[in-house]
Amino acid sequence: MGPQFLKTALGEELVVLSRRDYDVLLARLGDEDAEDRLLGEIADRAHADLASGKEFLLPVWFSDGLMANRNPLRTVREHFSRSSAKMAQVAGITEERLAGFEQGTALPPAETLDAISTDVGMDLRILRRMYVEGDA
């Protein structure tokens, strides 16, 4: 809800804001209590999204690999000490095809991502979200 502008009988203009908009305004002016209330809202929403399964946390080792601009599949393979041959076997593909996925010259299908995730005990959504929705 946006602000509402009211005019009193004496001609004074008033602005009515939602509590959240008011807290945002105060926080921008440096009010720490308002900042704390807003951070509490953000934390509550994040916890609810995690609890419902809407969101999930990435393992630190995986995030570190992505931050180092490494391929997600290669990051998983190396973290779990899998050889290319072993990972390809688990995924039901050839080593050459796995190499193409790791080099980014081909997009892995969801079945491949799910087989790899299941083998290493990862949440299936992690690898799936690393690729454009609809491609994986």
PDB file of C-alpha atoms in Angstrom:
ATOM      1  CA  MET A   1       0.000   0.000   0.000  1.00  0.00           C
ATOM      2  CA  GLY A   2       1.400   3.371  -0.957  1.00  0.00           C
ATOM      3  CA  PRO A   3       1.154   6.531   1.107  1.00  0.00           C
ATOM      4  CA  GLN A   4      -2.210   8.245   1.465  1.00  0.00           C
ATOM      5  CA  PHE A   5      -2.417  12.017   1.454  1.00  0.00           C
ATOM      6  CA  LEU A   6      -5.075  13.677   3.595  1.00  0.00           C
ATOM      7  CA  LYS A   7      -5.996  17.294   4.138  1.00  0.00           C
ATOM      8  CA  THR A   8      -7.365  18.421   7.490  1.00  0.00           C
ATOM      9  CA  ALA A   9     -10.173  20.926   7.923  1.00  0.00           C
ATOM     10  CA  LEU A  10      -7.498  23.529   8.668  1.00  0.00           C
ATOM     11  CA  GLY A  11      -5.746  22.773   5.355  1.00  0.00           C
ATOM     12  CA  GLU A  12      -2.814  20.885   6.856  1.00  0.00           C
ATOM     13  CA  GLU A  13      -1.568  18.021   4.654  1.00  0.00           C
ATOM     14  CA  LEU A  14      -0.960  14.662   6.307  1.00  0.00           C
ATOM     15  CA  VAL A  15       0.674  11.534   4.937  1.00  0.00           C
ATOM     16  CA  VAL A  16      -0.405   8.081   6.121  1.00  0.00           C
ATOM     17  CA  LEU A  17       2.164   5.290   5.672  1.00  0.00           C
ATOM     18  CA  SER A  18       2.048   1.576   6.378  1.00  0.00           C
ATOM     19  CA  ARG A  19       4.167   0.523   9.362  1.00  0.00           C
ATOM     20  CA  ARG A  20       6.644  -1.149   7.025  1.00  0.00           C
ATOM     21  CA  ASP A  21       7.016   1.963   4.835  1.00  0.00           C
ATOM     22  CA  TYR A  22       7.454   4.046   7.977  1.00  0.00           C
ATOM     23  CA  ASP A  23      10.155   1.670   9.254  1.00  0.00           C
ATOM     24  CA  VAL A  24      11.924   1.825   5.881  1.00  0.00           C
ATOM     25  CA  LEU A  25      11.902   5.617   6.062  1.00  0.00           C
ATOM     26  CA  LEU A  26      13.239   5.599   9.622  1.00  0.00           C
ATOM     27  CA  ALA A  27      15.896   3.002   8.765  1.00  0.00           C
ATOM     28  CA  ARG A  28      17.131   5.160   5.892  1.00  0.00           C
ATOM     29  CA  LEU A  29      17.480   7.982   8.390  1.00  0.00           C
ATOM     30  CA  GLY A  30      19.606   5.761  10.639  1.00  0.00           C
ATOM     31  CA  ASP A  31      17.045   4.576  13.206  1.00  0.00           C
ATOM     32  CA  GLU A  32      18.503   1.324  14.560  1.00  0.00           C
ATOM     33  CA  ASP A  33      15.222   0.066  16.049  1.00  0.00           C
ATOM     34  CA  ALA A  34      13.547   0.362  12.647  1.00  0.00           C
ATOM     35  CA  GLU A  35      16.508  -1.423  11.033  1.00  0.00           C
ATOM     36  CA  ASP A  36      16.166  -4.211  13.586  1.00  0.00           C
ATOM     37  CA  ARG A  37      12.442  -4.605  12.859  1.00  0.00           C
ATOM     38  CA  LEU A  38      13.124  -4.802   9.106  1.00  0.00           C
ATOM     39  CA  LEU A  39      15.945  -7.307   9.592  1.00  0.00           C
ATOM     40  CA  GLY A  40      13.610  -9.373  11.759  1.00  0.00           C
ATOM     41  CA  GLU A  41      11.050  -9.436   8.931  1.00  0.00           C
ATOM     42  CA  ILE A  42      13.715 -10.527   6.450  1.00  0.00           C
ATOM     43  CA  ALA A  43      14.983 -13.259   8.786  1.00  0.00           C
ATOM     44  CA  ASP A  44      11.456 -14.532   9.489  1.00  0.00           C
ATOM     45  CA  ARG A  45      10.692 -14.699   5.759  1.00  0.00           C
ATOM     46  CA  ALA A  46      13.977 -16.508   5.040  1.00  0.00           C
ATOM     47  CA  HIS A  47      13.350 -19.052   7.804  1.00  0.00           C
ATOM     48  CA  ALA A  48       9.817 -19.664   6.539  1.00  0.00           C
ATOM     49  CA  ASP A  49      11.079 -20.158   2.969  1.00  0.00           C
ATOM     50  CA  LEU A  50      13.728 -22.618   4.186  1.00  0.00           C
ATOM     51  CA  ALA A  51      11.212 -24.513   6.328  1.00  0.00           C
ATOM     52  CA  SER A  52       8.717 -24.777   3.466  1.00  0.00           C
ATOM     53  CA  GLY A  53      11.354 -25.966   0.994  1.00  0.00           C
ATOM     54  CA  LYS A  54      10.895 -22.918  -1.217  1.00  0.00           C
ATOM     55  CA  GLU A  55      14.548 -22.025  -0.632  1.00  0.00           C
ATOM     56  CA  PHE A  56      17.603 -24.002   0.446  1.00  0.00           C
ATOM     57  CA  LEU A  57      21.153 -23.356   1.548  1.00  0.00           C
ATOM     58  CA  LEU A  58      24.125 -24.148  -0.649  1.00  0.00           C
ATOM     59  CA  PRO A  59      26.997 -26.043   0.959  1.00  0.00           C
ATOM     60  CA  VAL A  60      29.991 -23.761   1.561  1.00  0.00           C
ATOM     61  CA  TRP A  61      32.303 -25.911  -0.574  1.00  0.00           C
ATOM     62  CA  PHE A  62      29.850 -25.622  -3.472  1.00  0.00           C
ATOM     63  CA  SER A  63      29.485 -21.854  -3.100  1.00  0.00           C
ATOM     64  CA  ASP A  64      33.263 -21.516  -2.964  1.00  0.00           C
ATOM     65  CA  GLY A  65      33.561 -23.450  -6.229  1.00  0.00           C
ATOM     66  CA  LEU A  66      31.012 -21.212  -7.933  1.00  0.00           C
ATOM     67  CA  MET A  67      32.731 -18.088  -6.625  1.00  0.00           C
ATOM     68  CA  ALA A  68      35.967 -19.401  -8.151  1.00  0.00           C
ATOM     69  CA  ASN A  69      34.082 -19.623 -11.469  1.00  0.00           C
ATOM     70  CA  ARG A  70      34.255 -23.410 -11.549  1.00  0.00           C
ATOM     71  CA  ASN A  71      31.715 -25.602 -13.293  1.00  0.00           C
ATOM     72  CA  PRO A  72      29.068 -26.927 -10.863  1.00  0.00           C
ATOM     73  CA  LEU A  73      29.411 -30.557 -11.994  1.00  0.00           C
ATOM     74  CA  ARG A  74      33.182 -30.483 -11.783  1.00  0.00           C
ATOM     75  CA  THR A  75      32.963 -28.867  -8.353  1.00  0.00           C
ATOM     76  CA  VAL A  76      30.746 -31.730  -7.147  1.00  0.00           C
ATOM     77  CA  ARG A  77      32.897 -34.404  -8.779  1.00  0.00           C
ATOM     78  CA  GLU A  78      36.113 -33.102  -7.264  1.00  0.00           C
ATOM     79  CA  HIS A  79      34.639 -32.417  -3.825  1.00  0.00           C
ATOM     80  CA  PHE A  80      33.445 -36.008  -3.554  1.00  0.00           C
ATOM     81  CA  SER A  81      36.693 -37.365  -5.054  1.00  0.00           C
ATOM     82  CA  ARG A  82      34.942 -38.979  -8.002  1.00  0.00           C
ATOM     83  CA  SER A  83      36.868 -39.780 -11.147  1.00  0.00           C
ATOM     84  CA  SER A  84      35.384 -38.783 -14.471  1.00  0.00           C
ATOM     85  CA  ALA A  85      34.847 -42.469 -15.220  1.00  0.00           C
ATOM     86  CA  LYS A  86      32.989 -43.097 -11.932  1.00  0.00           C
ATOM     87  CA  MET A  87      30.771 -40.020 -12.254  1.00  0.00           C
ATOM     88  CA  ALA A  88      29.950 -40.808 -15.881  1.00  0.00           C
ATOM     89  CA  GLN A  89      29.069 -44.381 -14.916  1.00  0.00           C
ATOM     90  CA  VAL A  90      26.795 -43.209 -12.091  1.00  0.00           C
ATOM     91  CA  ALA A  91      25.083 -40.749 -14.457  1.00  0.00           C
ATOM     92  CA  GLY A  92      24.727 -43.351 -17.206  1.00  0.00           C
ATOM     93  CA  ILE A  93      26.700 -41.293 -19.727  1.00  0.00           C
ATOM     94  CA  THR A  94      30.081 -41.429 -21.419  1.00  0.00           C
ATOM     95  CA  GLU A  95      33.137 -39.653 -20.054  1.00  0.00           C
ATOM     96  CA  GLU A  96      33.172 -37.555 -23.217  1.00  0.00           C
ATOM     97  CA  ARG A  97      29.633 -36.378 -22.562  1.00  0.00           C
ATOM     98  CA  LEU A  98      30.505 -35.564 -18.943  1.00  0.00           C
ATOM     99  CA  ALA A  99      33.511 -33.585 -20.184  1.00  0.00           C
ATOM    100  CA  GLY A 100      31.197 -31.592 -22.450  1.00  0.00           C
ATOM    101  CA  PHE A 101      28.943 -30.784 -19.506  1.00  0.00           C
ATOM    102  CA  GLU A 102      31.915 -29.768 -17.352  1.00  0.00           C
ATOM    103  CA  GLN A 103      33.363 -27.602 -20.124  1.00  0.00           C
ATOM    104  CA  GLY A 104      30.014 -25.931 -20.700  1.00  0.00           C
ATOM    105  CA  THR A 105      29.704 -27.016 -24.324  1.00  0.00           C
ATOM    106  CA  ALA A 106      26.506 -28.961 -23.566  1.00  0.00           C
ATOM    107  CA  LEU A 107      23.721 -28.729 -21.003  1.00  0.00           C
ATOM    108  CA  PRO A 108      23.089 -31.806 -18.864  1.00  0.00           C
ATOM    109  CA  PRO A 109      19.540 -33.163 -18.754  1.00  0.00           C
ATOM    110  CA  ALA A 110      17.709 -33.302 -15.431  1.00  0.00           C
ATOM    111  CA  GLU A 111      18.121 -37.090 -15.234  1.00  0.00           C
ATOM    112  CA  THR A 112      21.905 -36.723 -15.335  1.00  0.00           C
ATOM    113  CA  LEU A 113      21.887 -34.020 -12.671  1.00  0.00           C
ATOM    114  CA  ASP A 114      19.568 -36.072 -10.465  1.00  0.00           C
ATOM    115  CA  ALA A 115      21.688 -39.225 -10.793  1.00  0.00           C
ATOM    116  CA  ILE A 116      24.822 -37.331  -9.776  1.00  0.00           C
ATOM    117  CA  SER A 117      23.061 -35.546  -6.903  1.00  0.00           C
ATOM    118  CA  THR A 118      21.609 -38.809  -5.605  1.00  0.00           C
ATOM    119  CA  ASP A 119      24.995 -40.543  -5.782  1.00  0.00           C
ATOM    120  CA  VAL A 120      26.689 -37.911  -3.622  1.00  0.00           C
ATOM    121  CA  GLY A 121      23.691 -37.260  -1.347  1.00  0.00           C
ATOM    122  CA  MET A 122      22.992 -33.689  -2.460  1.00  0.00           C
ATOM    123  CA  ASP A 123      19.617 -31.986  -2.616  1.00  0.00           C
ATOM    124  CA  LEU A 124      18.439 -32.499  -6.211  1.00  0.00           C
ATOM    125  CA  ARG A 125      17.482 -28.837  -6.526  1.00  0.00           C
ATOM    126  CA  ILE A 126      21.041 -27.582  -6.143  1.00  0.00           C
ATOM    127  CA  LEU A 127      22.403 -28.808  -9.473  1.00  0.00           C
ATOM    128  CA  ARG A 128      19.077 -28.282 -11.223  1.00  0.00           C
ATOM    129  CA  ARG A 129      19.111 -24.592 -10.320  1.00  0.00           C
ATOM    130  CA  MET A 130      22.605 -24.133 -11.676  1.00  0.00           C
ATOM    131  CA  TYR A 131      21.254 -24.498 -15.182  1.00  0.00           C
ATOM    132  CA  VAL A 132      18.622 -22.431 -16.962  1.00  0.00           C
ATOM    133  CA  GLU A 133      15.149 -23.520 -15.926  1.00  0.00           C
ATOM    134  CA  GLY A 134      13.668 -25.658 -18.663  1.00  0.00           C
ATOM    135  CA  ASP A 135      17.112 -26.829 -19.781  1.00  0.00           C
ATOM    136  CA  ALA A 136      17.609 -29.014 -16.760  1.00  0.00           C
TER     137      ALA A 136
END
